[in-house]
């Protein structure tokens, strides 16, 4: 249903509650302004118990629905102190990224997480109804409920293949502000059956690279690290973007999870061998 489908005179709150009840999955879109968006009176909308988006997300958590935070364009998860009491459980819900620069890859991961297979990522821009799963999308700014059928936009053309040579071993110094030191990180790429694979170190320890995308002279990939904060085990996701110019690659790294806030770290890696 869409908000336009609610008949005039119907209890809006009851309609939202029933819509949440009918959903199998609730996707909460969290963008850069999700925490700060305010009403005309200057009050933060998340602090307004009458705000329909807050009500919708809180109701999904209260009903025990499967709630997946969607971190738009690498927005970090909100801190506990930033969330009202009824949204606190959102902090322990496993999140997924959704970025413009990696839309096809992130959308495919999301579709698979919802139990879908073979769906085209472009369909996600207008609706999510995959594998019999009905999902609600709730966004603080201009919220909407998307569970109705709609005509999907044209599928974008396939991205251009990589023209640069990424293979070999690369090294670059990365500054970690929380440890106030530089670490020489090493990246190894090889091509197997036309697909790039390899490893990237974090704090000097190699991690297998995942979700590699190479187009033209640009590359994007991620690695994962498990750690702990106190007695709590957490997973850190390290996302990398690079642009190659000969044997020099300008890179940006972002880490989310735990105490990390996703602040970009820029550095230059240089190819030291073509093994």
Short mmCIF file of C-alpha atoms in Angstrom, two decimals:
data_model
loop_
_atom_site.label_atom_id
_atom_site.label_comp_id
_atom_site.label_asym_id
_atom_site.label_seq_id
_atom_site.Cartn_x
_atom_site.Cartn_y
_atom_site.Cartn_z
CA UNK A 1 0.00 0.00 0.00
CA UNK A 2 0.98 3.62 -0.47
CA UNK A 3 -0.11 6.56 1.68
CA UNK A 4 -2.25 7.64 -1.30
CA UNK A 5 -4.18 4.38 -0.89
CA UNK A 6 -5.47 5.33 2.58
CA UNK A 7 -9.09 6.45 2.07
CA UNK A 8 -10.16 9.87 3.37
CA UNK A 9 -11.43 9.65 6.92
CA UNK A 10 -9.62 6.42 7.79
CA UNK A 11 -7.55 6.36 10.98
CA UNK A 12 -4.04 6.98 9.65
CA UNK A 13 -2.35 5.43 12.70
CA UNK A 14 -4.45 2.28 12.48
CA UNK A 15 -3.70 1.98 8.75
CA UNK A 16 0.04 2.23 9.40
CA UNK A 17 -0.18 -0.33 12.20
CA UNK A 18 -2.01 -2.79 9.95
CA UNK A 19 0.46 -2.17 7.14
CA UNK A 20 3.38 -2.98 9.44
CA UNK A 21 1.53 -6.06 10.66
CA UNK A 22 1.15 -7.30 7.07
CA UNK A 23 4.84 -6.82 6.26
CA UNK A 24 7.43 -9.56 6.58
CA UNK A 25 10.39 -7.18 6.52
CA UNK A 26 10.76 -3.49 7.34
CA UNK A 27 13.61 -1.59 5.68
CA UNK A 28 14.60 1.64 7.45
CA UNK A 29 16.42 3.99 5.08
CA UNK A 30 19.01 5.97 7.06
CA UNK A 31 20.62 8.82 5.15
CA UNK A 32 22.99 11.63 6.21
CA UNK A 33 20.11 13.82 7.50
CA UNK A 34 18.10 11.02 9.12
CA UNK A 35 18.97 12.12 12.65
CA UNK A 36 18.78 15.88 12.11
CA UNK A 37 15.66 16.37 9.96
CA UNK A 38 13.38 18.78 11.79
CA UNK A 39 9.77 19.92 11.59
CA UNK A 40 8.77 23.50 10.86
CA UNK A 41 8.88 24.26 14.59
CA UNK A 42 12.56 23.28 14.68
CA UNK A 43 11.95 20.12 16.67
CA UNK A 44 13.78 17.02 15.51
CA UNK A 45 11.26 14.68 13.90
CA UNK A 46 12.74 11.64 15.63
CA UNK A 47 11.83 13.28 18.96
CA UNK A 48 8.19 13.73 17.95
CA UNK A 49 6.09 10.75 19.07
CA UNK A 50 3.40 11.83 16.60
CA UNK A 51 5.74 11.58 13.60
CA UNK A 52 4.44 8.80 11.39
CA UNK A 53 7.86 7.49 10.40
CA UNK A 54 9.00 7.19 14.01
CA UNK A 55 5.68 5.51 14.79
CA UNK A 56 6.07 3.09 11.88
CA UNK A 57 9.62 2.03 12.80
CA UNK A 58 8.80 1.79 16.51
CA UNK A 59 5.72 -0.28 15.72
CA UNK A 60 7.76 -2.69 13.61
CA UNK A 61 10.24 -3.13 16.46
CA UNK A 62 7.40 -3.58 18.98
CA UNK A 63 5.78 -6.25 16.80
CA UNK A 64 9.07 -8.11 16.52
CA UNK A 65 9.30 -7.69 12.76
CA UNK A 66 12.54 -8.29 10.91
CA UNK A 67 13.91 -4.74 10.69
CA UNK A 68 16.90 -4.03 8.45
CA UNK A 69 18.56 -0.58 8.65
CA UNK A 70 19.69 0.50 5.17
CA UNK A 71 22.70 2.83 5.41
CA UNK A 72 22.42 5.15 2.41
CA UNK A 73 25.68 6.36 0.87
CA UNK A 74 27.79 5.06 3.78
CA UNK A 75 25.83 6.84 6.52
CA UNK A 76 27.00 5.37 9.87
CA UNK A 77 24.59 3.68 12.27
CA UNK A 78 23.12 6.14 14.79
CA UNK A 79 24.56 6.15 18.29
CA UNK A 80 22.32 5.00 21.12
CA UNK A 81 22.30 8.53 22.57
CA UNK A 82 20.79 9.85 19.33
CA UNK A 83 17.75 7.56 19.34
CA UNK A 84 14.54 7.88 21.39
CA UNK A 85 13.70 5.01 23.72
CA UNK A 86 11.28 3.17 21.44
CA UNK A 87 13.89 3.12 18.62
CA UNK A 88 16.79 1.85 20.77
CA UNK A 89 16.35 -1.77 19.53
CA UNK A 90 17.27 -0.51 16.05
CA UNK A 91 20.90 -0.34 17.20
CA UNK A 92 21.22 -4.14 17.39
CA UNK A 93 19.61 -4.83 14.02
CA UNK A 94 22.17 -5.92 11.40
CA UNK A 95 22.42 -3.19 8.75
CA UNK A 96 23.10 -3.27 5.00
CA UNK A 97 24.67 -0.52 2.84
CA UNK A 98 23.04 1.05 -0.22
CA UNK A 99 25.21 3.55 -2.11
CA UNK A 100 24.81 5.25 -5.49
CA UNK A 101 28.36 4.29 -6.44
CA UNK A 102 27.69 0.59 -5.73
CA UNK A 103 23.96 0.45 -6.37
CA UNK A 104 23.85 -2.75 -8.44
CA UNK A 105 26.06 -4.66 -6.02
CA UNK A 106 24.36 -3.36 -2.85
CA UNK A 107 20.88 -3.88 -4.30
CA UNK A 108 21.74 -7.45 -5.27
CA UNK A 109 22.97 -8.11 -1.71
CA UNK A 110 19.73 -6.67 -0.33
CA UNK A 111 17.55 -8.73 -2.66
CA UNK A 112 19.42 -11.87 -1.63
CA UNK A 113 19.02 -10.95 2.04
CA UNK A 114 15.28 -10.72 1.46
CA UNK A 115 15.26 -14.20 -0.02
CA UNK A 116 14.96 -13.13 -3.65
CA UNK A 117 16.91 -14.58 -6.55
CA UNK A 118 17.31 -13.45 -10.11
CA UNK A 119 15.63 -10.07 -9.56
CA UNK A 120 17.02 -7.01 -11.34
CA UNK A 121 18.51 -4.41 -8.98
CA UNK A 122 16.87 -1.59 -10.96
CA UNK A 123 13.48 -2.79 -9.73
CA UNK A 124 14.52 -1.84 -6.22
CA UNK A 125 14.26 1.85 -7.02
CA UNK A 126 10.46 1.64 -7.14
CA UNK A 127 9.45 -1.44 -5.19
CA UNK A 128 10.69 -4.40 -3.19
CA UNK A 129 8.57 -7.52 -3.53
CA UNK A 130 10.91 -10.50 -3.88
CA UNK A 131 10.55 -14.16 -3.03
CA UNK A 132 7.09 -13.57 -1.54
CA UNK A 133 8.54 -11.07 0.93
CA UNK A 134 6.68 -7.80 1.37
CA UNK A 135 8.89 -4.99 2.65
CA UNK A 136 8.10 -1.51 3.93
CA UNK A 137 10.57 1.30 3.27
CA UNK A 138 10.52 4.07 5.86
CA UNK A 139 12.57 7.23 5.33
CA UNK A 140 12.50 10.19 7.72
CA UNK A 141 12.54 12.79 4.94
CA UNK A 142 9.52 12.34 2.67
CA UNK A 143 8.60 8.86 3.93
CA UNK A 144 6.74 6.42 1.78
CA UNK A 145 5.41 2.90 1.96
CA UNK A 146 6.39 0.85 -1.08
CA UNK A 147 4.64 -2.49 -1.23
CA UNK A 148 2.52 -2.05 -4.30
CA UNK A 149 3.28 -3.20 -7.83
CA UNK A 150 4.60 -0.55 -10.15
CA UNK A 151 6.24 -0.34 -13.50
CA UNK A 152 10.00 -0.62 -13.13
CA UNK A 153 12.23 1.92 -14.87
CA UNK A 154 14.42 0.76 -17.74
CA UNK A 155 17.35 -1.39 -16.73
CA UNK A 156 20.54 0.70 -16.95
CA UNK A 157 23.16 -0.42 -19.46
CA UNK A 158 25.92 -2.69 -18.24
CA UNK A 159 28.86 -0.74 -16.78
CA UNK A 160 32.03 -0.58 -18.84
CA UNK A 161 34.65 -3.23 -18.20
CA UNK A 162 37.87 -2.38 -16.43
CA UNK A 163 40.47 -0.90 -18.76
CA UNK A 164 43.21 -0.41 -16.16
CA UNK A 165 45.55 -3.11 -14.90
CA UNK A 166 44.94 -3.65 -11.18
CA UNK A 167 46.91 -6.88 -10.82
CA UNK A 168 49.98 -7.11 -8.63
CA UNK A 169 50.95 -6.09 -5.11
CA UNK A 170 50.36 -2.57 -3.86
CA UNK A 171 51.42 -0.81 -0.66
CA UNK A 172 50.17 2.36 0.99
CA UNK A 173 50.46 4.06 4.38
CA UNK A 174 47.15 4.50 6.20
CA UNK A 175 46.80 6.77 9.24
CA UNK A 176 44.47 5.47 11.96
CA UNK A 177 43.50 8.45 14.08
CA UNK A 178 42.22 6.39 17.01
CA UNK A 179 45.65 4.75 17.34
CA UNK A 180 47.58 7.84 16.16
CA UNK A 181 49.89 5.82 13.94
CA UNK A 182 50.50 4.95 10.31
CA UNK A 183 50.38 1.37 9.12
CA UNK A 184 51.75 0.13 5.81
CA UNK A 185 48.84 -1.79 4.29
CA UNK A 186 49.30 -4.23 1.44
CA UNK A 187 46.86 -5.02 -1.38
CA UNK A 188 47.17 -8.00 -3.73
CA UNK A 189 45.03 -8.37 -6.84
CA UNK A 190 44.99 -11.18 -9.39
CA UNK A 191 42.72 -11.97 -12.30
CA UNK A 192 41.13 -15.43 -12.46
CA UNK A 193 38.83 -16.24 -15.38
CA UNK A 194 38.42 -12.52 -15.99
CA UNK A 195 37.38 -11.76 -12.39
CA UNK A 196 39.51 -9.86 -9.87
CA UNK A 197 40.28 -11.48 -6.53
CA UNK A 198 42.86 -10.96 -3.81
CA UNK A 199 43.40 -9.56 -0.35
CA UNK A 200 43.74 -6.26 1.51
CA UNK A 201 45.39 -5.89 4.90
CA UNK A 202 43.89 -4.08 7.88
CA UNK A 203 46.36 -3.19 10.62
CA UNK A 204 48.84 -5.36 8.71
CA UNK A 205 46.65 -8.50 8.70
CA UNK A 206 45.49 -9.70 5.23
CA UNK A 207 41.72 -10.00 4.67
CA UNK A 208 40.06 -11.55 1.64
CA UNK A 209 38.41 -8.95 -0.59
CA UNK A 210 34.68 -9.19 -1.26
CA UNK A 211 32.23 -7.71 -3.76
CA UNK A 212 34.84 -6.44 -6.20
CA UNK A 213 33.71 -3.98 -8.87
CA UNK A 214 36.18 -2.69 -11.48
CA UNK A 215 35.13 -0.19 -14.14
CA UNK A 216 37.50 1.77 -16.36
CA UNK A 217 40.36 2.82 -14.06
CA UNK A 218 38.27 2.60 -10.86
CA UNK A 219 37.90 -0.24 -8.38
CA UNK A 220 35.66 -0.77 -5.34
CA UNK A 221 35.72 -3.63 -2.85
CA UNK A 222 35.31 -4.41 0.81
CA UNK A 223 36.77 -6.61 3.56
CA UNK A 224 35.42 -7.61 6.96
CA UNK A 225 37.01 -7.91 10.39
CA UNK A 226 35.59 -9.40 13.58
CA UNK A 227 36.57 -7.84 16.88
CA UNK A 228 35.16 -7.03 20.29
CA UNK A 229 34.21 -3.99 22.34
CA UNK A 230 34.28 -5.04 25.95
CA UNK A 231 32.48 -8.37 26.00
CA UNK A 232 30.47 -7.64 22.86
CA UNK A 233 31.60 -9.16 19.57
CA UNK A 234 31.27 -6.81 16.60
CA UNK A 235 31.96 -6.90 12.88
CA UNK A 236 33.77 -4.11 11.08
CA UNK A 237 33.20 -3.56 7.35
CA UNK A 238 36.05 -1.87 5.47
CA UNK A 239 35.02 -0.33 2.14
CA UNK A 240 37.65 0.78 -0.38
CA UNK A 241 37.49 2.83 -3.56
CA UNK A 242 40.52 3.34 -5.77
CA UNK A 243 41.52 5.09 -8.99
CA UNK A 244 44.55 3.80 -10.87
CA UNK A 245 47.05 5.90 -12.77
CA UNK A 246 49.86 3.63 -13.93
CA UNK A 247 51.55 2.21 -10.84
CA UNK A 248 49.88 4.71 -8.52
CA UNK A 249 46.43 4.26 -7.01
CA UNK A 250 44.61 6.97 -5.06
CA UNK A 251 42.42 5.24 -2.48
CA UNK A 252 39.70 6.04 0.03
CA UNK A 253 38.88 3.68 2.90
CA UNK A 254 35.84 3.80 5.17
CA UNK A 255 35.17 1.53 8.14
CA UNK A 256 31.76 1.11 9.77
CA UNK A 257 30.75 -0.91 12.80
CA UNK A 258 31.48 -0.73 16.51
CA UNK A 259 33.18 2.53 17.43
CA UNK A 260 34.01 3.40 13.81
CA UNK A 261 32.03 6.29 12.29
CA UNK A 262 32.79 5.82 8.60
CA UNK A 263 35.10 8.85 8.35
CA UNK A 264 36.98 8.50 5.02
CA UNK A 265 40.72 7.84 5.15
CA UNK A 266 42.55 8.91 2.00
CA UNK A 267 45.93 7.53 1.01
CA UNK A 268 48.03 6.60 -2.02
CA UNK A 269 49.06 3.01 -2.78
CA UNK A 270 51.92 2.20 -5.14
CA UNK A 271 52.44 -0.99 -7.07
CA UNK A 272 55.59 -2.72 -5.87
CA UNK A 273 55.34 -5.82 -8.07
CA UNK A 274 53.26 -7.39 -10.82
CA UNK A 275 53.25 -10.92 -9.42
#
